[in-house]
XYZ file of C-alpha atoms in Angstrom:
676
model
C -0.004 -0.030 0.511
C 1.319 3.439 -1.037
C 2.175 5.770 2.398
C 0.573 8.748 0.000
C -1.655 9.586 -2.246
C 1.110 11.978 -3.670
C 4.260 10.497 -5.429
C 7.202 12.166 -7.097
C 8.890 9.836 -9.744
C 12.509 10.671 -10.654
C 15.048 9.646 -13.287
C 18.403 10.438 -13.346
C 19.126 10.496 -17.404
C 22.190 10.934 -19.095
C 20.714 14.416 -20.489
C 18.815 15.816 -17.735
C 17.102 14.914 -14.452
C 13.186 14.195 -15.268
C 10.262 14.375 -12.185
C 6.760 14.122 -12.303
C 4.625 14.787 -9.357
C 1.406 12.950 -9.537
C -1.764 13.042 -7.018
C -4.254 10.088 -6.901
C -8.166 10.771 -6.258
C -8.938 7.254 -5.984
C -10.482 7.380 -9.358
C -7.716 8.572 -11.511
C -4.277 10.527 -11.277
C -3.175 14.223 -12.419
C -0.006 15.544 -12.964
C 0.579 18.190 -10.152
C 4.086 19.151 -11.471
C 7.065 18.049 -13.521
C 10.597 18.948 -13.496
C 13.482 18.430 -16.608
C 16.702 19.816 -15.201
C 19.562 19.426 -18.010
C 23.210 18.884 -17.108
C 25.759 21.280 -18.325
C 26.907 18.792 -20.339
C 25.540 14.999 -21.577
C 26.993 12.744 -18.785
C 28.838 10.676 -21.677
C 31.247 13.657 -22.477
C 34.711 12.195 -22.343
C 36.374 13.104 -19.107
C 33.311 14.502 -17.706
C 33.140 13.523 -13.680
C 29.732 11.997 -13.950
C 28.957 12.190 -9.941
C 29.403 15.967 -9.911
C 27.121 16.521 -12.591
C 24.464 14.529 -11.163
C 24.989 16.428 -7.730
C 24.438 19.622 -9.176
C 21.508 18.722 -11.382
C 19.978 17.066 -7.956
C 20.686 19.751 -6.194
C 18.830 21.985 -8.511
C 15.765 19.959 -8.322
C 15.559 20.345 -4.752
C 15.934 23.679 -5.026
C 13.512 24.405 -7.085
C 10.558 22.201 -5.843
C 9.518 20.614 -2.597
C 9.698 16.699 -2.464
C 8.731 16.651 1.155
C 5.194 14.650 2.316
C 5.493 12.438 -0.990
C 6.437 9.018 -1.792
C 9.536 9.043 -3.628
C 10.328 6.483 -6.679
C 13.599 6.541 -8.582
C 15.023 4.501 -11.347
C 18.538 3.193 -12.398
C 19.253 2.538 -15.819
C 18.586 -0.871 -17.211
C 22.378 -1.607 -17.787
C 23.119 -0.798 -14.462
C 20.858 -4.023 -13.191
C 19.959 -7.334 -14.402
C 16.600 -8.458 -15.319
C 16.234 -12.354 -16.043
C 13.406 -14.497 -17.105
C 12.737 -18.171 -16.613
C 10.036 -20.459 -16.727
C 8.667 -22.086 -13.080
C 8.374 -25.896 -12.642
C 4.551 -26.672 -11.688
C 4.697 -26.036 -7.957
C 2.251 -24.904 -5.188
C 1.960 -21.195 -5.049
C 3.531 -21.376 -1.301
C 6.531 -23.013 -2.864
C 7.189 -20.316 -5.701
C 9.713 -17.875 -3.248
C 11.971 -20.909 -2.910
C 11.858 -21.983 -6.485
C 12.249 -18.463 -7.497
C 15.422 -18.165 -5.110
C 16.647 -21.080 -6.720
C 16.519 -19.513 -10.500
C 17.704 -16.222 -8.754
C 21.118 -18.205 -7.867
C 21.064 -19.470 -11.343
C 20.513 -16.457 -13.292
C 22.079 -13.692 -11.379
C 25.871 -13.422 -12.021
C 26.692 -12.184 -8.659
C 26.179 -14.235 -5.271
C 22.977 -13.561 -3.687
C 24.228 -11.718 -0.574
C 25.945 -8.830 -2.911
C 22.735 -7.927 -4.681
C 19.465 -6.328 -3.941
C 16.562 -8.243 -5.859
C 13.054 -8.635 -6.176
C 10.837 -10.535 -8.544
C 7.428 -10.479 -10.564
C 5.496 -13.626 -11.822
C 3.532 -13.567 -15.315
C 0.940 -15.874 -16.338
C -0.357 -16.290 -19.966
C -4.320 -17.036 -20.193
C -3.449 -19.436 -22.983
C -0.829 -21.185 -21.265
C -0.476 -23.381 -18.068
C 3.293 -22.374 -17.407
C 4.346 -19.526 -14.808
C 7.153 -17.364 -15.944
C 9.025 -15.152 -13.435
C 11.202 -12.238 -13.849
C 14.100 -11.619 -11.525
C 15.266 -7.813 -11.158
C 18.441 -6.961 -9.410
C 21.365 -4.635 -8.856
C 24.308 -5.092 -7.083
C 24.788 -3.619 -3.335
C 27.882 -1.379 -4.337
C 25.911 0.051 -7.270
C 22.492 0.751 -5.539
C 24.685 2.018 -2.145
C 26.423 4.518 -4.652
C 23.033 6.134 -5.956
C 21.622 6.208 -2.653
C 24.556 7.932 -1.496
C 24.494 10.693 -4.292
C 20.702 11.058 -3.377
C 21.575 11.643 0.248
C 23.980 14.204 -0.700
C 21.399 16.552 -1.598
C 18.294 15.318 0.693
C 16.724 12.705 -1.063
C 15.650 9.385 0.670
C 13.395 7.337 -1.533
C 11.204 4.603 -0.582
C 11.210 2.702 -4.203
C 13.915 1.990 -6.552
C 13.332 0.326 -9.534
C 14.942 -0.214 -13.081
C 14.524 1.890 -15.693
C 12.841 -0.569 -18.236
C 10.545 -1.628 -15.480
C 9.346 1.799 -15.151
C 8.980 2.760 -18.851
C 6.884 -0.605 -19.099
C 4.564 0.703 -16.152
C 4.037 3.718 -17.532
C 2.704 2.476 -20.996
C 0.933 -0.487 -19.327
C -1.197 2.267 -17.237
C -1.222 5.109 -19.864
C -2.155 2.757 -22.912
C -4.240 0.226 -20.374
C -2.530 -2.824 -21.205
C -4.626 -6.144 -20.597
C -3.937 -10.023 -21.491
C -5.932 -9.275 -24.806
C -3.753 -6.412 -25.558
C -1.586 -7.073 -28.959
C 1.890 -7.954 -28.622
C 3.987 -4.929 -28.439
C 7.655 -3.931 -28.452
C 8.638 -0.910 -26.164
C 11.985 0.367 -27.361
C 13.345 3.149 -25.043
C 16.435 4.243 -26.628
C 18.659 6.028 -24.125
C 21.820 8.121 -24.141
C 24.385 5.148 -23.475
C 22.310 1.702 -23.924
C 18.555 0.763 -25.285
C 15.894 -1.014 -23.318
C 13.778 -3.056 -25.228
C 10.462 -4.632 -23.425
C 8.012 -7.190 -24.819
C 4.556 -6.861 -23.459
C 2.590 -9.908 -24.862
C -0.298 -12.238 -23.309
C 0.401 -11.250 -19.836
C 3.984 -11.694 -19.855
C 7.009 -9.109 -20.060
C 10.742 -9.717 -21.385
C 13.201 -7.259 -20.721
C 16.726 -7.153 -22.485
C 19.316 -3.996 -22.611
C 21.835 -4.035 -25.128
C 24.872 -1.157 -25.284
C 23.609 1.112 -28.284
C 22.384 4.431 -27.674
C 22.427 8.579 -28.497
C 26.445 8.239 -27.552
C 27.201 5.936 -30.405
C 25.164 7.934 -32.686
C 26.990 11.236 -31.591
C 30.300 9.777 -31.613
C 29.741 8.580 -35.156
C 29.263 12.467 -36.062
C 32.592 13.064 -34.316
C 34.634 10.961 -36.406
C 32.675 11.802 -39.425
C 32.872 15.540 -39.166
C 35.890 15.869 -36.971
C 34.121 17.942 -34.774
C 34.186 18.094 -30.439
C 31.852 15.774 -28.625
C 29.498 18.763 -27.356
C 29.394 19.988 -30.893
C 28.681 16.788 -32.652
C 25.502 16.566 -29.639
C 24.245 20.144 -30.958
C 24.510 18.806 -34.891
C 22.758 15.324 -34.065
C 19.754 17.591 -32.479
C 19.587 19.904 -35.476
C 19.538 17.371 -37.814
C 16.243 18.018 -39.294
C 16.718 21.471 -39.765
C 20.212 21.249 -41.124
C 21.483 21.792 -44.788
C 23.708 18.899 -44.384
C 20.997 16.443 -43.144
C 21.693 14.076 -45.782
C 25.323 13.586 -44.938
C 24.537 13.514 -41.215
C 22.207 10.651 -41.531
C 24.513 9.007 -44.130
C 27.298 9.131 -41.271
C 24.916 7.549 -38.629
C 23.698 5.056 -40.956
C 26.352 2.041 -39.489
C 24.845 2.595 -36.053
C 21.135 2.513 -37.482
C 22.160 -1.014 -38.486
C 23.710 -1.912 -35.575
C 20.524 -1.008 -33.444
C 18.226 -2.871 -35.900
C 19.968 -5.834 -35.915
C 20.244 -6.126 -32.091
C 16.628 -5.217 -31.802
C 15.844 -8.329 -34.383
C 18.495 -10.573 -32.608
C 16.437 -9.731 -28.991
C 12.696 -10.090 -30.980
C 13.946 -13.597 -32.477
C 15.405 -15.038 -29.272
C 12.124 -14.324 -27.578
C 10.186 -15.819 -30.277
C 12.313 -18.761 -30.348
C 10.916 -19.355 -26.523
C 7.382 -18.248 -27.373
C 6.581 -19.478 -30.601
C 3.008 -18.502 -30.484
C 3.885 -14.934 -29.840
C 2.376 -12.134 -32.101
C 4.131 -8.789 -31.732
C 2.423 -6.197 -34.326
C 3.997 -2.915 -32.982
C 6.759 -0.881 -31.915
C 6.675 1.894 -29.674
C 9.697 4.240 -29.326
C 10.735 6.141 -26.243
C 13.924 8.554 -25.942
C 14.959 11.582 -27.427
C 17.118 9.811 -30.027
C 13.589 8.789 -31.549
C 13.370 12.387 -32.982
C 16.103 11.955 -35.321
C 14.292 12.002 -38.831
C 14.177 8.644 -40.680
C 14.630 6.466 -37.699
C 11.004 5.590 -37.556
C 10.731 4.335 -41.254
C 13.998 2.729 -41.176
C 12.820 0.833 -38.239
C 9.370 -0.102 -40.074
C 11.394 -1.118 -43.276
C 13.929 -3.396 -41.425
C 11.449 -4.889 -38.833
C 8.248 -5.115 -40.844
C 6.224 -3.968 -37.785
C 4.435 -0.963 -37.343
C 6.697 1.919 -35.459
C 5.106 4.485 -33.158
C 6.398 7.344 -31.137
C 4.697 8.290 -27.680
C 3.714 11.661 -28.671
C 1.266 12.207 -25.872
C -0.088 10.469 -22.751
C -3.375 9.412 -23.057
C -4.476 9.240 -18.848
C -2.809 12.336 -17.614
C -1.856 15.762 -19.000
C -0.755 19.550 -17.953
C -2.944 22.547 -18.501
C -1.511 26.091 -18.357
C 1.374 27.753 -19.689
C 3.658 24.629 -19.195
C 1.226 22.472 -21.336
C 3.505 22.755 -24.504
C 6.743 21.997 -22.762
C 5.143 18.776 -21.007
C 4.080 17.740 -24.367
C 7.155 18.292 -26.376
C 8.925 15.963 -23.792
C 6.555 13.047 -23.143
C 9.097 10.473 -25.022
C 11.512 11.480 -22.355
C 9.344 11.562 -19.274
C 7.754 7.887 -19.573
C 10.283 6.524 -16.919
C 9.570 8.790 -14.475
C 5.748 8.721 -15.015
C 6.069 4.962 -14.485
C 7.923 5.639 -11.313
C 5.279 7.832 -9.851
C 3.055 5.612 -10.874
C 4.736 2.945 -8.600
C 4.755 5.139 -5.885
C 1.211 5.491 -5.633
C 0.445 1.806 -6.092
C -0.745 1.733 -10.072
C 2.116 -0.216 -11.479
C 2.082 -3.413 -13.790
C 5.484 -4.768 -12.393
C 6.232 -4.294 -8.179
C 10.139 -4.696 -8.523
C 11.505 -2.741 -5.578
C 15.408 -2.793 -5.219
C 15.461 -0.222 -2.007
C 17.378 -1.759 0.575
C 15.252 -2.762 3.383
C 17.847 -1.534 5.998
C 17.654 1.760 4.361
C 13.791 2.024 4.319
C 13.728 0.645 8.103
C 15.942 3.482 9.026
C 13.649 6.271 7.091
C 10.687 4.660 8.692
C 11.792 5.258 12.101
C 13.106 8.530 11.464
C 10.053 9.696 9.987
C 8.120 8.431 13.129
C 10.541 10.150 15.694
C 8.256 13.182 16.019
C 5.203 10.724 16.941
C 7.481 9.166 19.617
C 8.141 12.661 20.998
C 4.616 13.791 21.154
C 3.529 10.214 22.893
C 6.375 10.936 25.262
C 5.013 14.509 26.046
C 1.687 12.817 26.598
C 2.839 9.853 28.675
C 4.488 12.513 31.277
C 1.685 14.625 31.577
C -0.889 11.782 32.467
C 1.905 10.141 34.800
C 2.082 13.294 36.824
C -1.990 13.518 36.572
C -1.725 9.696 37.916
C 0.836 10.814 40.611
C -0.530 14.095 42.094
C -4.074 12.853 42.294
C -3.143 10.021 44.739
C -1.043 12.123 46.399
C -3.798 14.716 47.260
C -6.145 12.103 48.365
C -3.262 10.398 50.908
C -2.522 14.250 52.711
C -6.729 14.381 52.914
C -6.596 10.735 54.509
C -3.818 11.568 56.753
C -4.963 14.473 58.139
C -8.499 12.796 58.880
C -8.938 11.153 62.565
C -8.712 7.498 62.458
C -11.830 5.541 62.393
C -12.363 3.154 65.334
C -13.677 0.303 62.845
C -10.063 0.244 61.800
C -8.517 -0.677 65.473
C -11.466 -3.222 66.025
C -10.468 -4.971 62.985
C -7.019 -4.964 63.619
C -7.740 -6.558 66.949
C -10.151 -9.110 65.399
C -6.959 -10.004 63.125
C -4.812 -10.569 66.105
C -7.410 -12.878 68.034
C -7.914 -15.257 64.658
C -4.055 -15.680 64.574
C -3.988 -16.789 67.737
C -6.828 -19.239 67.638
C -4.972 -20.857 64.488
C -1.799 -21.050 66.191
C -3.390 -22.759 69.041
C -5.271 -25.028 67.146
C -2.214 -26.381 65.112
C -3.444 -24.863 61.513
C -0.813 -22.345 61.073
C 1.927 -24.028 58.854
C -0.126 -27.042 58.282
C -0.642 -26.401 54.544
C 1.387 -27.933 51.651
C 3.502 -26.080 49.071
C 1.952 -25.881 45.575
C 4.576 -27.217 43.234
C 2.496 -27.032 40.047
C 4.425 -23.954 38.880
C 7.846 -25.508 39.634
C 6.940 -28.739 38.033
C 5.426 -26.799 34.473
C 8.867 -25.086 34.435
C 10.904 -28.723 34.992
C 9.246 -29.567 31.678
C 12.075 -27.750 30.020
C 14.873 -29.537 31.799
C 17.289 -31.160 29.071
C 15.626 -30.000 26.313
C 19.182 -29.465 24.927
C 19.830 -33.041 24.912
C 17.410 -33.731 21.708
C 19.417 -32.251 18.786
C 22.132 -34.375 20.274
C 20.192 -37.523 20.000
C 18.899 -36.838 16.735
C 22.472 -36.294 15.461
C 23.277 -39.519 16.911
C 20.769 -40.984 14.581
C 22.367 -39.664 11.450
C 25.701 -40.616 12.673
C 24.567 -44.074 12.473
C 23.256 -43.764 9.027
C 26.495 -42.429 7.888
C 28.221 -45.365 9.906
C 26.216 -47.646 7.874
C 26.804 -46.053 4.817
C 30.525 -46.536 4.958
C 30.340 -50.374 5.659
C 27.727 -51.073 2.849
C 27.943 -54.233 0.814
C 27.551 -52.099 -2.226
C 23.475 -52.404 -2.741
C 21.882 -49.635 -5.197
C 19.623 -49.191 -2.234
C 20.639 -47.408 0.875
C 22.285 -49.778 3.221
C 20.021 -48.275 6.370
C 16.799 -46.753 6.331
C 15.262 -45.252 9.129
C 11.180 -46.378 9.729
C 10.619 -45.329 12.952
C 12.216 -42.928 16.013
C 10.721 -42.663 19.546
C 12.219 -41.593 22.458
C 10.701 -41.828 26.260
C 12.000 -39.636 29.370
C 12.088 -41.920 32.049
C 13.765 -39.496 34.362
C 16.087 -40.304 36.955
C 16.757 -44.003 37.308
C 19.194 -45.956 39.842
C 22.251 -47.127 37.605
C 22.555 -50.308 40.171
C 19.403 -51.387 39.413
C 18.836 -54.065 36.367
C 15.945 -52.729 34.071
C 13.981 -55.762 33.696
C 10.811 -53.590 33.375
C 12.555 -51.288 30.718
C 14.375 -49.560 33.547
C 11.522 -47.721 34.843
C 11.536 -48.891 38.374
C 8.406 -49.589 40.532
C 6.803 -46.598 39.929
C 6.029 -47.563 36.133
C 5.645 -51.388 36.243
C 5.332 -52.246 40.163
C 7.649 -54.855 39.740
C 10.929 -55.038 42.019
C 13.989 -54.881 39.774
C 16.830 -57.031 39.955
C 20.137 -55.914 40.671
C 22.735 -55.837 37.403
C 25.216 -58.163 37.545
C 28.262 -56.204 36.476
C 27.948 -53.945 39.243
C 26.490 -50.432 39.978
C 29.404 -47.649 39.036
C 27.661 -46.141 36.277
C 26.174 -42.435 35.992
C 22.940 -41.264 38.143
C 21.045 -38.832 36.091
C 17.821 -38.371 34.025
C 17.850 -41.415 31.561
C 16.109 -41.495 28.097
C 15.299 -44.161 26.286
C 15.681 -44.234 22.747
C 13.791 -46.803 20.351
C 14.760 -46.742 16.529
C 13.354 -49.301 13.676
C 15.763 -49.420 10.638
C 15.258 -51.267 7.604
C 18.181 -52.638 5.295
C 18.820 -54.777 2.615
C 22.077 -56.387 3.635
C 22.146 -60.231 3.541
C 23.888 -60.547 6.771
C 21.597 -58.646 9.379
C 23.174 -59.146 12.709
C 26.511 -58.957 11.751
C 25.849 -56.104 9.886
C 24.527 -54.427 12.531
C 27.319 -55.248 15.097
C 29.780 -53.855 12.587
C 27.912 -50.591 12.313
C 25.073 -49.408 14.693
C 26.120 -51.802 17.666
C 29.581 -50.747 16.814
C 29.004 -47.128 16.895
C 27.083 -46.793 19.869
C 30.202 -49.057 21.882
C 32.727 -46.364 20.551
C 30.514 -43.152 21.592
C 29.280 -44.265 24.681
C 30.967 -40.933 26.642
C 31.645 -37.924 24.504
C 32.582 -34.870 25.409
C 30.674 -32.623 23.146
C 27.220 -34.385 24.042
C 25.301 -33.728 27.388
C 24.707 -37.586 28.176
C 26.309 -40.996 28.529
C 25.065 -43.785 26.655
C 24.672 -46.690 28.867
C 26.483 -50.034 29.040
C 25.625 -52.940 26.242
C 23.810 -55.027 29.158
C 20.872 -52.785 29.100
C 20.886 -52.554 25.266
C 17.907 -54.432 23.538
C 18.064 -55.357 19.606
C 15.394 -57.045 17.500
C 16.222 -58.697 13.930
C 12.956 -59.076 11.842
C 14.150 -61.205 9.037
C 12.870 -60.508 5.497
C 9.645 -61.950 4.316
C 10.521 -64.517 1.960
C 8.978 -63.611 -1.431
C 7.447 -67.300 -2.545
C 6.303 -67.610 1.345
C 3.185 -66.523 3.013
C 4.354 -67.003 6.195
C 5.330 -64.279 8.847
C 8.973 -63.419 9.129
C 11.241 -64.948 11.957
C 12.245 -62.587 14.707
C 15.285 -62.722 16.743
C 15.578 -60.873 19.933
C 18.277 -60.280 22.729
C 19.976 -57.783 25.361
C 23.196 -57.368 23.873
C 24.642 -58.636 27.783
C 23.115 -62.095 27.049
C 20.566 -62.033 29.805
C 17.413 -64.251 29.851
C 14.263 -62.324 30.238
C 10.686 -62.906 29.467
C 8.798 -60.991 26.490
C 6.015 -59.337 28.653
C 2.602 -59.807 28.033
C 2.931 -62.349 25.344
C 3.714 -65.587 27.562
C 6.648 -66.459 25.335
C 10.509 -66.481 26.792
C 13.854 -65.456 25.270
C 16.607 -68.167 25.990
C 20.061 -67.457 25.540
C 21.993 -68.111 22.834
C 25.330 -66.613 23.511
C 27.387 -64.111 25.585
C 28.381 -60.697 25.841
C 30.641 -61.183 23.011
C 28.546 -62.689 20.751
C 25.063 -61.759 21.846
C 21.757 -63.290 20.354
C 18.830 -64.835 21.785
C 16.308 -66.990 19.609
C 12.710 -66.517 19.902
C 10.524 -69.373 20.849
C 6.858 -69.915 22.090
C 3.415 -69.215 20.410
C 3.225 -69.121 16.558
C 7.247 -68.081 16.480
C 6.430 -64.962 14.903
C 7.314 -61.327 16.128
C 4.795 -59.640 18.544
C 2.170 -57.437 17.549
C 4.410 -54.188 19.025
C 6.633 -55.057 16.249
C 4.532 -55.393 13.470
C 2.899 -51.954 14.259
C 5.213 -48.882 12.370
C 4.798 -45.629 14.069
C 4.130 -42.968 11.643
C 7.617 -40.764 11.756
C 6.767 -37.873 9.214
C 5.905 -34.839 11.585
C 8.927 -35.394 13.857
C 11.353 -36.031 10.902
C 10.923 -32.683 9.839
C 12.232 -31.716 13.206
C 15.114 -34.236 13.164
C 16.198 -33.312 9.179
C 17.103 -29.782 10.423
C 19.015 -30.889 13.472
C 20.817 -34.084 11.984
C 22.230 -35.303 8.627
C 20.031 -37.982 7.909
C 18.048 -39.128 4.996
C 14.569 -37.772 3.892
C 11.320 -39.839 5.129
C 11.515 -43.318 3.957
C 10.354 -44.434 0.625
C 8.199 -47.095 0.353
C 9.202 -50.475 1.817
C 10.858 -53.092 -0.266
C 10.070 -56.984 0.269
C 13.194 -58.419 0.689
C 14.555 -55.916 3.799
C 14.851 -56.785 7.355
C 13.873 -54.633 10.172
C 16.507 -54.104 12.763
C 15.067 -52.670 16.350
C 17.628 -51.203 18.481
C 16.475 -49.854 22.012
C 18.991 -48.133 24.002
C 19.510 -45.229 27.143
C 21.634 -42.417 27.908
C 21.929 -40.827 31.047
C 21.926 -36.933 31.240
C 25.232 -35.744 33.258
C 24.782 -32.641 35.198
C 28.049 -31.247 33.780
C 27.338 -31.704 30.669
C 23.897 -30.258 30.848
C 25.237 -27.002 32.674
C 27.470 -26.431 29.511
C 24.940 -27.465 27.396
C 22.456 -25.415 28.923
C 24.933 -22.141 28.867
C 25.840 -22.354 25.650
C 22.072 -21.978 24.483
């Protein structure tokens, strides 16, 4: 939304500063004022200090006109920035910015952090394709232009490319729609030419280095005169007695110009073979050259027009003739002013956000000062009134009811103390318990990262199958709180408070760490043929080697407490249930709670394995159920180098279910909390 219904559009041209002030009344716009401030010399003059010349002209503009209270929009030449175009793949609208950013990296010949850029999407009614225009300028160039404007007190809210502003002017003034005939806009500037193609709701822009400067140089070489003299001769060609010789000397530049136009149009039509371009509209003072329109029409076989007047704005009074005579050079400033009013077709703003934010706060400073003053007055009123009331109360005699109430309170306290009521109430720990839920939150990113490291370790020892050697199917954690490390977790390590059973002591001793315990359960899928050996060489080996690390806030408990289950791949030719092998890595016998089956030790700690026997011989119902991990996986992916969401399973994959625990160490936790 525009911040004002009045807008100044400014173009810093090579021949002059052009500016237009527009005002919107909700139904249309009108020209409030306009300015054409010529430079002392054309900026393309050899050995001219262009920066000083521009500052002088901008200073003259500020001295003659009041720019305050209006939105200011300025343009930079097309050759100073970049305009790139590409077709987007079919994606959801919300993903378009991400795709455009990817395209910007490919299209802009500078790192994105070194440029200011914006984009606009275009949709043709006859095509499902979405095209994007990416507009950019290097931060050095935009900073140089903004510093030059700031030197004379101009702080714009909008910076756009010259060809974008010129297109916005014609799109508004000629009421372009998706049904408008294919149009070529040719804006011949002093040092370059902007070519804009508008067709079927699409826009395409190219800038090439041919302009009025090349025509002037041709006259310098042909007539052996100074650059300023040649510039004067060029402007007076139509009234000169040597018009024929002048046109003959500039003919090579005419031909170069036409070739670049043909090359640009041909490239566009190679991208859009259905495009029909029926007219060319010329802008820029170079179009005053006699014979240029006729030459372009003959060579391009297309109707050629000059922008002789604006259709939707005009100037009345003494300055009307000056305005009409300069319509071809005021189009860019006109388009800038329209963008300041929000009446633009392309909304590309290359203004750095940091500068915009600074200007916004500066403009609001006076309002902050006013608010502060009101706050002081309000505070004074709030303070003075209570003071007056307090003094009035202090001077009054104390009512007898106050003493009676104080005495009654003292008697009630005495009676409560005698009855033993005082101090009997318990402490409400609800708030403290809620706060404690945030404890150890820094542990989980490290646990997720461990998952990625396990997968990486498995990839390093893959047997060379085309599929991933290890895929994650599900991942679950359970915060158990503080568990006595001297207790055997026959009940899952949760203690009597969770299962109601008395745990047995660990045979290996009780020297482990004490602290909050987290249980992790991961289900992997693997195509590896030797599943158990593959597990021990990868995930199991990784857990053993990384039990105690300085850079993580926990210790992985010994393998005696670790549980692993292998579910073999289902044979392709047999409908029977797959065989499951479950063991504690410490080699202990334990019941499969709730199933009526038992696990018989088949090996010791060095070669742990336990064979499932009992009802059916198949896996438990809990292992047949796979928990969806998609929601949690979005968080895990941002923390650990793991694979994306698992694809559909393969019939010959085996399952590995690993359940292990970590104990959060107080020292590491403190360090992790301090580092956040």
